[in-house]
C-alpha cells in the first residue's frame, strides 16, 4: 500500500498505474530505510501451499530517482539478506498469471531481460512471458529456475534480450553458453532476425 503507482519517473518511462499494480511497484516515501524515496519493485517467488503454487514476497529492490544520490549511494538498493543471483524477477506472474502462462505455452518461449524496468516496459506492451536476472548476468542457480519453469509450462526456448550495450552483449553471450551447457534451448535477440516475442494477435 505504500508504493505509489503515479510518479514522474514512472510516467517518463511510460509505465502505467495498471502495470505498477500488476507487478507490485511504485514510489516509496515516508519509510526509514535504504529503499526510501526510490521506485521500488516487490520481488516475489512461489511456494507450495496445499498442493498449489502461490506467490510469496521475497524482498524489495529500489532505484533512486536522484542522480546525485545515485552517485553517492548507488542507483539500486535492496535488503542485505536478498541474493539476486538466486532469483528471477517476475517468476510468480509467469507461473501463476493466466496471460503470462498462455504466452509461454502458446509460443514455447520465455524472454529473459536484465532488470525490473525492462519487465515493466514489456508488460506495458502486453508481453507477459518475461523474467529478469537483476543485471546482465545469468547464474547457475537462475538456470535451474529456468529449467523448473520449463518443466511446469512446457517451455521450449529462452530468448535473451539483454541491453544492446557492451555489458548486455557480453552478458547475453555468457548466458547463452550457460543455458546451452545445461541443455536449454536459447537464442539472443540482438543480432537475430527472430523477434517473435510479441503478444498474440
XYZ file of N, CA and C in Angstrom:
603
model
N 0.803 -1.224 0.000
C 0.000 0.000 0.000
C 0.843 1.286 0.000
N 2.089 1.198 0.454
C 2.948 2.389 0.477
C 3.532 2.729 -0.890
N 3.463 1.821 -1.823
C 4.063 2.053 -3.129
C 3.090 2.834 -4.014
N 3.446 4.074 -4.311
C 2.576 4.956 -5.091
C 2.817 4.715 -6.580
N 1.782 4.304 -7.309
C 1.975 3.932 -8.719
C 1.913 5.108 -9.688
N 2.052 6.323 -9.178
C 1.992 7.507 -10.034
C 3.120 8.446 -9.616
N 4.182 8.460 -10.391
C 5.354 9.276 -10.087
C 5.940 9.761 -11.409
N 6.532 10.964 -11.439
C 7.103 11.477 -12.693
C 8.071 10.512 -13.373
N 8.874 9.797 -12.591
C 9.830 8.856 -13.186
C 9.106 7.712 -13.889
N 8.032 7.234 -13.287
C 7.254 6.162 -13.907
C 6.540 6.669 -15.156
N 5.989 7.884 -15.067
C 5.325 8.456 -16.239
C 6.318 8.686 -17.372
N 7.528 9.158 -17.025
C 8.567 9.399 -18.032
C 8.933 8.114 -18.762
N 8.921 7.015 -18.042
C 9.266 5.721 -18.631
C 8.073 5.039 -19.296
N 6.905 5.671 -19.234
C 5.732 5.112 -19.885
C 5.151 3.910 -19.185
N 5.285 3.880 -17.851
C 4.772 2.752 -17.070
C 3.501 3.192 -16.350
N 2.412 2.553 -16.660
C 1.096 2.958 -16.164
C 0.811 2.456 -14.757
N -0.245 3.002 -14.167
C -0.689 2.553 -12.846
C -1.093 1.076 -12.899
N -1.682 0.667 -14.019
C -2.129 -0.721 -14.152
C -0.937 -1.676 -14.128
N 0.120 -1.305 -14.821
C 1.320 -2.146 -14.826
C 1.954 -2.180 -13.445
N 1.975 -1.015 -12.772
C 2.517 -0.967 -11.408
C 1.722 -1.877 -10.479
N 0.418 -1.864 -10.630
C -0.422 -2.719 -9.789
C -0.158 -4.191 -10.098
N -0.026 -4.521 -11.361
C 0.224 -5.899 -11.785
C 1.535 -6.421 -11.201
N 2.580 -5.596 -11.262
C 3.904 -6.019 -10.816
C 4.157 -5.792 -9.331
N 3.406 -4.883 -8.716
C 3.664 -4.538 -7.325
C 4.847 -3.593 -7.224
N 4.746 -2.451 -7.894
C 5.839 -1.477 -7.850
C 5.273 -0.074 -7.733
N 6.131 0.856 -7.343
C 5.729 2.245 -7.202
C 6.762 3.014 -6.404
N 6.487 4.283 -6.203
C 7.417 5.147 -5.476
C 7.159 5.026 -3.979
N 8.231 4.846 -3.214
C 8.125 4.690 -1.764
C 8.661 5.930 -1.068
N 7.876 6.481 -0.141
C 8.339 7.590 0.683
C 7.787 7.419 2.089
N 8.402 8.106 3.047
C 7.956 8.017 4.428
C 8.367 6.733 5.109
N 9.404 6.100 4.581
C 9.883 4.826 5.132
C 11.326 5.009 5.559
N 11.676 4.515 6.722
C 13.045 4.632 7.202
C 13.849 3.429 6.718
N 14.686 3.654 5.739
C 15.479 2.549 5.211
C 16.148 2.934 3.919
N 16.984 2.043 3.416
C 17.786 2.345 2.231
C 16.968 2.411 0.946
N 15.765 1.854 0.936
C 14.973 1.896 -0.288
C 13.955 3.037 -0.278
N 13.995 3.893 0.745
C 13.088 5.031 0.802
C 13.392 6.032 -0.307
N 12.334 6.677 -0.797
C 12.427 7.664 -1.870
C 13.069 7.068 -3.125
N 12.624 5.878 -3.457
C 13.049 5.175 -4.664
C 11.828 4.541 -5.337
N 11.990 4.236 -6.618
C 10.989 3.405 -7.286
C 11.261 1.975 -6.836
N 10.302 1.397 -6.144
C 10.507 0.099 -5.501
C 9.701 -0.981 -6.213
N 10.350 -2.114 -6.421
C 9.716 -3.286 -7.020
C 9.649 -4.399 -5.986
N 8.472 -4.947 -5.814
C 8.299 -6.095 -4.928
C 8.801 -7.344 -5.653
N 9.710 -8.059 -5.022
C 10.271 -9.271 -5.619
C 9.571 -10.475 -4.999
N 8.919 -11.261 -5.841
C 8.166 -12.410 -5.356
C 8.681 -13.706 -5.973
N 8.540 -14.759 -5.221
C 8.800 -16.103 -5.722
C 7.519 -16.896 -5.607
N 7.626 -18.208 -5.622
C 6.460 -19.067 -5.435
C 6.791 -20.147 -4.424
N 5.753 -20.604 -3.738
C 5.890 -21.721 -2.820
C 4.647 -22.587 -2.917
N 4.749 -23.817 -2.451
C 3.594 -24.714 -2.485
C 2.782 -24.568 -1.213
N 1.490 -24.342 -1.399
C 0.564 -24.270 -0.271
C -0.616 -25.170 -0.594
N -0.768 -26.217 0.204
C -1.876 -27.146 -0.035
C -1.842 -27.766 -1.413
N -0.646 -28.050 -1.921
C -0.522 -28.677 -3.226
C -0.579 -27.723 -4.403
N -0.768 -26.425 -4.115
C -0.860 -25.424 -5.182
C 0.293 -24.428 -5.062
N 0.748 -23.910 -6.200
C 1.747 -22.855 -6.184
C 1.085 -21.536 -5.818
N 1.741 -20.771 -4.958
C 1.217 -19.484 -4.520
C 2.366 -18.485 -4.431
N 2.076 -17.184 -4.657
C 3.154 -16.194 -4.593
C 3.599 -15.946 -3.157
N 4.874 -15.620 -3.007
C 5.419 -15.269 -1.701
C 6.380 -14.100 -1.897
N 6.269 -13.081 -1.047
C 7.154 -11.921 -1.142
C 8.524 -12.299 -0.597
N 9.562 -12.080 -1.411
C 10.929 -12.393 -1.017
C 11.674 -11.161 -0.513
N 11.457 -10.044 -1.188
C 12.178 -8.827 -0.814
C 11.637 -7.656 -1.627
N 12.324 -6.531 -1.521
C 12.026 -5.351 -2.328
C 13.346 -4.769 -2.814
N 13.319 -4.208 -4.018
C 14.509 -3.586 -4.586
C 14.099 -2.219 -5.122
N 14.932 -1.203 -4.865
C 14.543 0.150 -5.227
C 15.601 0.902 -6.012
N 15.150 1.709 -6.960
C 16.045 2.537 -7.784
C 15.808 4.000 -7.470
N 16.897 4.721 -7.205
C 16.769 6.135 -6.890
C 16.338 6.933 -8.120
N 15.646 8.029 -7.868
C 15.252 8.939 -8.949
C 16.128 10.190 -8.931
N 17.127 10.199 -8.066
C 18.011 11.347 -7.865
C 19.419 10.975 -8.332
N 19.919 11.631 -9.377
C 21.239 11.309 -9.923
C 22.361 11.573 -8.920
N 22.216 12.627 -8.116
C 23.236 12.923 -7.107
C 23.286 11.805 -6.071
N 22.127 11.384 -5.635
C 22.057 10.289 -4.666
C 22.611 8.994 -5.264
N 22.368 8.797 -6.546
C 22.874 7.597 -7.217
C 24.397 7.561 -7.190
N 25.025 8.726 -7.378
C 26.489 8.796 -7.354
C 27.048 8.485 -5.974
N 26.302 8.873 -4.934
C 26.773 8.691 -3.559
C 26.432 7.307 -3.016
N 25.190 6.876 -3.222
C 24.691 5.652 -2.597
C 24.577 4.462 -3.542
N 24.635 4.742 -4.829
C 24.374 3.690 -5.797
C 22.960 3.790 -6.327
N 22.803 3.425 -7.586
C 21.485 3.592 -8.224
C 20.435 2.645 -7.656
N 20.824 1.392 -7.402
C 19.876 0.395 -6.893
C 20.239 -0.011 -5.464
N 19.216 -0.273 -4.656
C 19.424 -0.787 -3.299
C 18.433 -1.915 -3.049
N 18.863 -2.891 -2.286
C 17.953 -3.948 -1.842
C 18.358 -4.345 -0.427
N 17.506 -5.087 0.243
C 17.800 -5.511 1.610
C 18.965 -6.497 1.618
N 19.742 -6.457 2.691
C 21.003 -7.205 2.763
C 20.813 -8.712 2.590
N 19.693 -9.248 3.064
C 19.502 -10.699 3.003
C 19.183 -11.203 1.600
N 18.792 -10.300 0.697
C 18.335 -10.718 -0.633
C 19.524 -11.025 -1.534
N 19.550 -12.216 -2.107
C 20.614 -12.662 -3.005
C 20.068 -12.694 -4.433
N 20.420 -11.671 -5.196
C 19.861 -11.528 -6.541
C 20.159 -12.722 -7.438
N 21.319 -13.323 -7.285
C 21.708 -14.405 -8.194
C 20.892 -15.680 -7.991
N 20.087 -15.705 -6.920
C 19.279 -16.893 -6.652
C 17.865 -16.790 -7.236
N 17.469 -15.608 -7.686
C 16.068 -15.389 -8.052
C 15.921 -14.859 -9.475
N 14.718 -14.952 -9.984
C 14.319 -14.345 -11.245
C 13.148 -13.419 -10.961
N 13.250 -12.174 -11.369
C 12.148 -11.240 -11.151
C 10.982 -11.569 -12.083
N 9.780 -11.565 -11.541
C 8.520 -11.809 -12.242
C 8.211 -13.288 -12.445
N 8.957 -14.167 -11.780
C 8.710 -15.608 -11.939
C 7.319 -15.989 -11.441
N 6.812 -15.292 -10.439
C 5.485 -15.620 -9.909
C 4.395 -15.385 -10.949
N 4.503 -14.286 -11.677
C 3.493 -13.992 -12.694
C 3.589 -14.976 -13.864
N 4.811 -15.313 -14.262
C 4.993 -16.263 -15.363
C 4.331 -17.599 -15.037
N 4.420 -18.010 -13.788
C 3.877 -19.304 -13.392
C 2.398 -19.252 -13.022
N 1.915 -18.108 -12.544
C 0.575 -18.064 -11.961
C -0.437 -17.211 -12.717
N 0.022 -16.217 -13.469
C -0.900 -15.339 -14.182
C -1.308 -15.989 -15.508
N -2.588 -16.002 -15.791
C -3.083 -16.714 -16.971
C -2.537 -16.130 -18.271
N -2.378 -14.805 -18.335
C -1.857 -14.199 -19.566
C -0.411 -14.613 -19.809
N 0.382 -14.614 -18.751
C 1.789 -14.990 -18.879
C 1.929 -16.472 -19.215
N 1.186 -17.304 -18.499
C 1.241 -18.753 -18.759
C 0.835 -19.052 -20.198
N -0.203 -18.386 -20.666
C -0.689 -18.616 -22.026
C 0.380 -18.259 -23.056
N 1.062 -17.141 -22.836
C 2.091 -16.743 -23.795
C 3.261 -17.720 -23.799
N 3.661 -18.186 -22.616
C 4.741 -19.174 -22.562
C 4.321 -20.453 -23.268
N 3.131 -20.927 -22.966
C 2.687 -22.202 -23.523
C 2.375 -22.101 -25.018
N 1.836 -20.974 -25.439
C 1.493 -20.812 -26.861
C 2.733 -20.649 -27.731
N 3.699 -19.863 -27.267
C 4.911 -19.615 -28.056
C 6.020 -20.604 -27.745
N 5.942 -21.243 -26.561
C 7.013 -22.124 -26.123
C 8.237 -21.368 -25.669
N 8.083 -20.067 -25.417
C 9.231 -19.213 -25.138
C 9.093 -18.412 -23.852
N 10.266 -18.170 -23.261
C 10.398 -17.280 -22.113
C 11.451 -16.242 -22.468
N 11.139 -14.979 -22.251
C 12.085 -13.895 -22.517
C 12.831 -13.572 -21.228
N 14.141 -13.437 -21.320
C 14.958 -13.066 -20.165
C 15.576 -11.701 -20.440
N 15.284 -10.728 -19.578
C 15.841 -9.386 -19.704
C 16.695 -9.083 -18.476
N 17.284 -7.892 -18.461
C 18.191 -7.547 -17.372
C 17.470 -7.117 -16.095
N 16.530 -6.180 -16.200
C 16.029 -5.562 -14.980
C 14.530 -5.425 -14.865
N 14.129 -4.930 -13.714
C 12.708 -4.770 -13.393
C 12.013 -3.802 -14.346
N 12.685 -2.700 -14.686
C 12.075 -1.741 -15.608
C 11.887 -2.359 -16.995
N 12.797 -3.235 -17.404
C 12.640 -3.920 -18.693
C 11.378 -4.777 -18.685
N 11.172 -5.489 -17.582
C 9.954 -6.290 -17.442
C 8.729 -5.387 -17.506
N 8.763 -4.269 -16.792
C 7.623 -3.349 -16.755
C 7.285 -2.829 -18.148
N 8.302 -2.480 -18.927
C 8.043 -1.968 -20.270
C 7.435 -3.035 -21.173
N 7.878 -4.277 -21.041
C 7.296 -5.340 -21.848
C 5.864 -5.646 -21.414
N 5.629 -5.663 -20.110
C 4.259 -5.860 -19.617
C 3.355 -4.745 -20.131
N 3.867 -3.525 -20.137
C 3.107 -2.386 -20.652
C 2.718 -2.612 -22.114
N 3.572 -3.315 -22.846
C 3.309 -3.598 -24.265
C 2.490 -4.876 -24.462
N 2.082 -5.501 -23.354
C 1.275 -6.712 -23.473
C 2.083 -7.988 -23.580
N 3.370 -7.925 -23.247
C 4.235 -9.106 -23.284
C 4.488 -9.538 -21.844
N 3.941 -10.681 -21.460
C 3.958 -11.118 -20.066
C 4.920 -12.270 -19.793
N 5.355 -12.958 -20.842
C 6.209 -14.134 -20.657
C 7.674 -13.716 -20.506
N 7.957 -12.975 -19.445
C 9.274 -12.367 -19.275
C 9.715 -12.403 -17.816
N 11.004 -12.670 -17.619
C 11.623 -12.587 -16.294
C 12.911 -11.781 -16.432
N 13.427 -11.307 -15.303
C 14.667 -10.530 -15.303
C 15.675 -11.141 -14.348
N 16.963 -10.925 -14.663
C 18.054 -11.505 -13.884
C 18.760 -10.487 -12.980
N 18.175 -9.298 -12.814
C 18.769 -8.252 -11.965
C 20.157 -7.859 -12.442
N 20.318 -7.700 -13.739
C 21.598 -7.342 -14.325
C 21.932 -8.253 -15.492
N 22.988 -7.903 -16.207
C 23.372 -8.650 -17.408
C 24.200 -9.877 -17.064
N 23.652 -10.690 -16.179
C 24.361 -11.885 -15.749
C 23.345 -12.950 -15.367
N 23.514 -14.143 -15.925
C 22.667 -15.290 -15.597
C 23.496 -16.281 -14.794
N 23.017 -16.634 -13.611
C 23.767 -17.543 -12.740
C 23.316 -18.992 -12.927
N 24.117 -19.904 -12.412
C 23.756 -21.328 -12.432
C 22.433 -21.557 -11.712
N 22.250 -20.863 -10.590
C 21.012 -21.018 -9.818
C 19.804 -20.533 -10.617
N 19.974 -19.453 -11.357
C 18.873 -18.947 -12.170
C 18.562 -19.880 -13.332
N 19.579 -20.535 -13.868
C 19.343 -21.529 -14.922
C 18.475 -22.664 -14.381
N 18.722 -23.066 -13.145
C 17.889 -24.103 -12.526
C 16.440 -23.647 -12.452
N 16.228 -22.364 -12.181
C 14.861 -21.822 -12.148
C 14.224 -21.887 -13.542
N 15.013 -21.540 -14.547
C 14.504 -21.598 -15.917
C 14.099 -23.028 -16.275
N 14.904 -23.987 -15.904
C 14.595 -25.392 -16.196
C 13.336 -25.838 -15.451
N 13.158 -25.331 -14.239
C 11.956 -25.674 -13.477
C 10.716 -25.075 -14.137
N 10.824 -23.836 -14.625
C 9.721 -23.217 -15.365
C 9.402 -24.057 -16.597
N 10.447 -24.534 -17.271
C 10.254 -25.371 -18.463
C 9.447 -26.614 -18.138
N 9.743 -27.234 -16.992
C 9.010 -28.425 -16.572
C 7.551 -28.103 -16.269
N 7.303 -26.955 -15.663
C 5.945 -26.585 -15.270
C 5.070 -26.199 -16.464
N 5.676 -25.517 -17.457
C 4.870 -24.906 -18.516
C 5.158 -25.426 -19.918
N 6.070 -26.365 -20.054
C 6.389 -26.861 -21.389
C 7.231 -25.889 -22.196
N 8.050 -25.130 -21.515
C 8.927 -24.158 -22.168
C 9.897 -24.868 -23.108
N 10.038 -24.323 -24.326
C 10.941 -24.929 -25.309
C 12.203 -24.101 -25.521
N 12.122 -22.785 -25.345
C 13.264 -21.924 -25.664
C 13.244 -20.663 -24.809
N 14.430 -20.177 -24.493
C 14.558 -18.882 -23.832
C 15.189 -17.895 -24.810
N 14.694 -16.663 -24.769
C 15.246 -15.594 -25.598
C 15.949 -14.603 -24.682
N 17.225 -14.424 -24.868
C 17.997 -13.473 -24.072
C 17.901 -12.100 -24.723
N 17.244 -11.191 -24.018
C 17.007 -9.848 -24.554
C 17.639 -8.829 -23.599
N 18.938 -8.962 -23.426
C 19.676 -8.007 -22.607
C 19.880 -6.704 -23.392
N 20.368 -5.682 -22.706
C 20.603 -4.394 -23.355
C 21.595 -4.548 -24.501
N 21.569 -3.575 -25.399
C 22.410 -3.659 -26.595
C 23.815 -3.089 -26.354
N 24.091 -2.643 -25.130
C 25.417 -2.113 -24.836
C 26.426 -3.254 -24.681
N 27.685 -2.890 -24.418
C 28.743 -3.900 -24.329
C 28.465 -4.917 -23.224
N 28.078 -4.413 -22.050
C 27.793 -5.313 -20.921
C 26.656 -6.267 -21.257
N 25.623 -5.753 -21.924
C 24.491 -6.584 -22.288
C 24.849 -7.648 -23.305
N 25.630 -7.266 -24.305
C 26.025 -8.226 -25.338
C 26.929 -9.319 -24.757
N 27.888 -8.895 -23.924
C 28.788 -9.881 -23.313
C 28.028 -10.792 -22.353
N 27.109 -10.191 -21.574
C 26.309 -10.982 -20.645
C 25.411 -11.973 -21.363
N 24.835 -11.540 -22.477
C 23.960 -12.424 -23.251
C 24.744 -13.606 -23.822
N 25.958 -13.344 -24.285
C 26.791 -14.430 -24.831
C 27.119 -15.458 -23.746
N 27.497 -14.978 -22.561
C 27.808 -15.894 -21.457
C 26.559 -16.656 -21.022
N 25.431 -15.952 -20.961
C 24.177 -16.599 -20.566
C 23.768 -17.652 -21.590
N 23.937 -17.337 -22.875
C 23.629 -18.290 -23.944
C 24.459 -19.557 -23.781
N 25.754 -19.389 -23.565
C 26.640 -20.540 -23.398
C 26.253 -21.364 -22.174
N 25.869 -20.680 -21.089
C 25.489 -21.376 -19.863
C 24.196 -22.166 -20.058
N 23.228 -21.568 -20.732
C 21.969 -22.272 -21.000
C 22.215 -23.491 -21.874
N 23.011 -23.323 -22.911
C 23.328 -24.445 -23.797
C 24.048 -25.567 -23.044
N 24.964 -25.184 -22.142
C 25.703 -26.178 -21.354
C 24.784 -26.958 -20.428
N 23.607 -26.370 -20.124
C 22.632 -27.031 -19.258
C 21.455 -27.596 -20.052
N 21.688 -27.832 -21.333
C 20.690 -28.464 -22.214
C 19.412 -27.650 -22.348
N 19.544 -26.321 -22.356
C 18.397 -25.433 -22.556
C 18.519 -24.765 -23.919
N 17.464 -24.830 -24.709
C 17.463 -24.131 -25.991
C 17.402 -22.628 -25.733
N 18.228 -21.882 -26.469
C 18.286 -20.440 -26.237
C 18.642 -19.711 -27.517
N 18.273 -18.436 -27.565
C 18.698 -17.560 -28.648
C 18.912 -16.170 -28.064
N 19.688 -15.357 -28.779
C 19.963 -13.987 -28.357
C 19.197 -13.052 -29.276
N 18.433 -12.141 -28.709
C 17.564 -11.275 -29.510
C 18.357 -10.370 -30.442
N 19.324 -9.634 -29.890
C 20.098 -8.726 -30.728
C 21.005 -9.522 -31.654
N 21.032 -9.119 -32.902
C 21.832 -9.829 -33.880
C 21.060 -10.940 -34.557
N 19.804 -11.094 -34.144
C 18.956 -12.129 -34.739
C 17.777 -11.479 -35.433
N 17.300 -12.103 -36.470
C 16.104 -11.595 -37.145
C 14.835 -12.078 -36.460
N 15.011 -12.939 -35.504
C 13.861 -13.540 -34.828
C 13.341 -12.602 -33.763
N 12.177 -12.041 -33.962
C 11.592 -11.133 -32.977
C 10.162 -11.534 -32.646
N 9.873 -12.830 -32.709
C 8.513 -13.313 -32.447
C 8.269 -13.430 -30.952
N 8.298 -12.287 -30.271
C 8.111 -12.300 -28.842
C 6.845 -11.556 -28.413
N 6.186 -10.985 -29.362
C 5.036 -10.160 -29.020
C 3.830 -10.999 -28.635
N 2.840 -10.319 -28.113
C 1.608 -10.985 -27.701
C 0.871 -11.520 -28.930
N -0.102 -12.347 -28.675
C -0.858 -12.929 -29.780
C -1.703 -11.849 -30.466
N -1.990 -12.026 -31.768
C -2.798 -11.024 -32.492
C -4.183 -10.905 -31.888
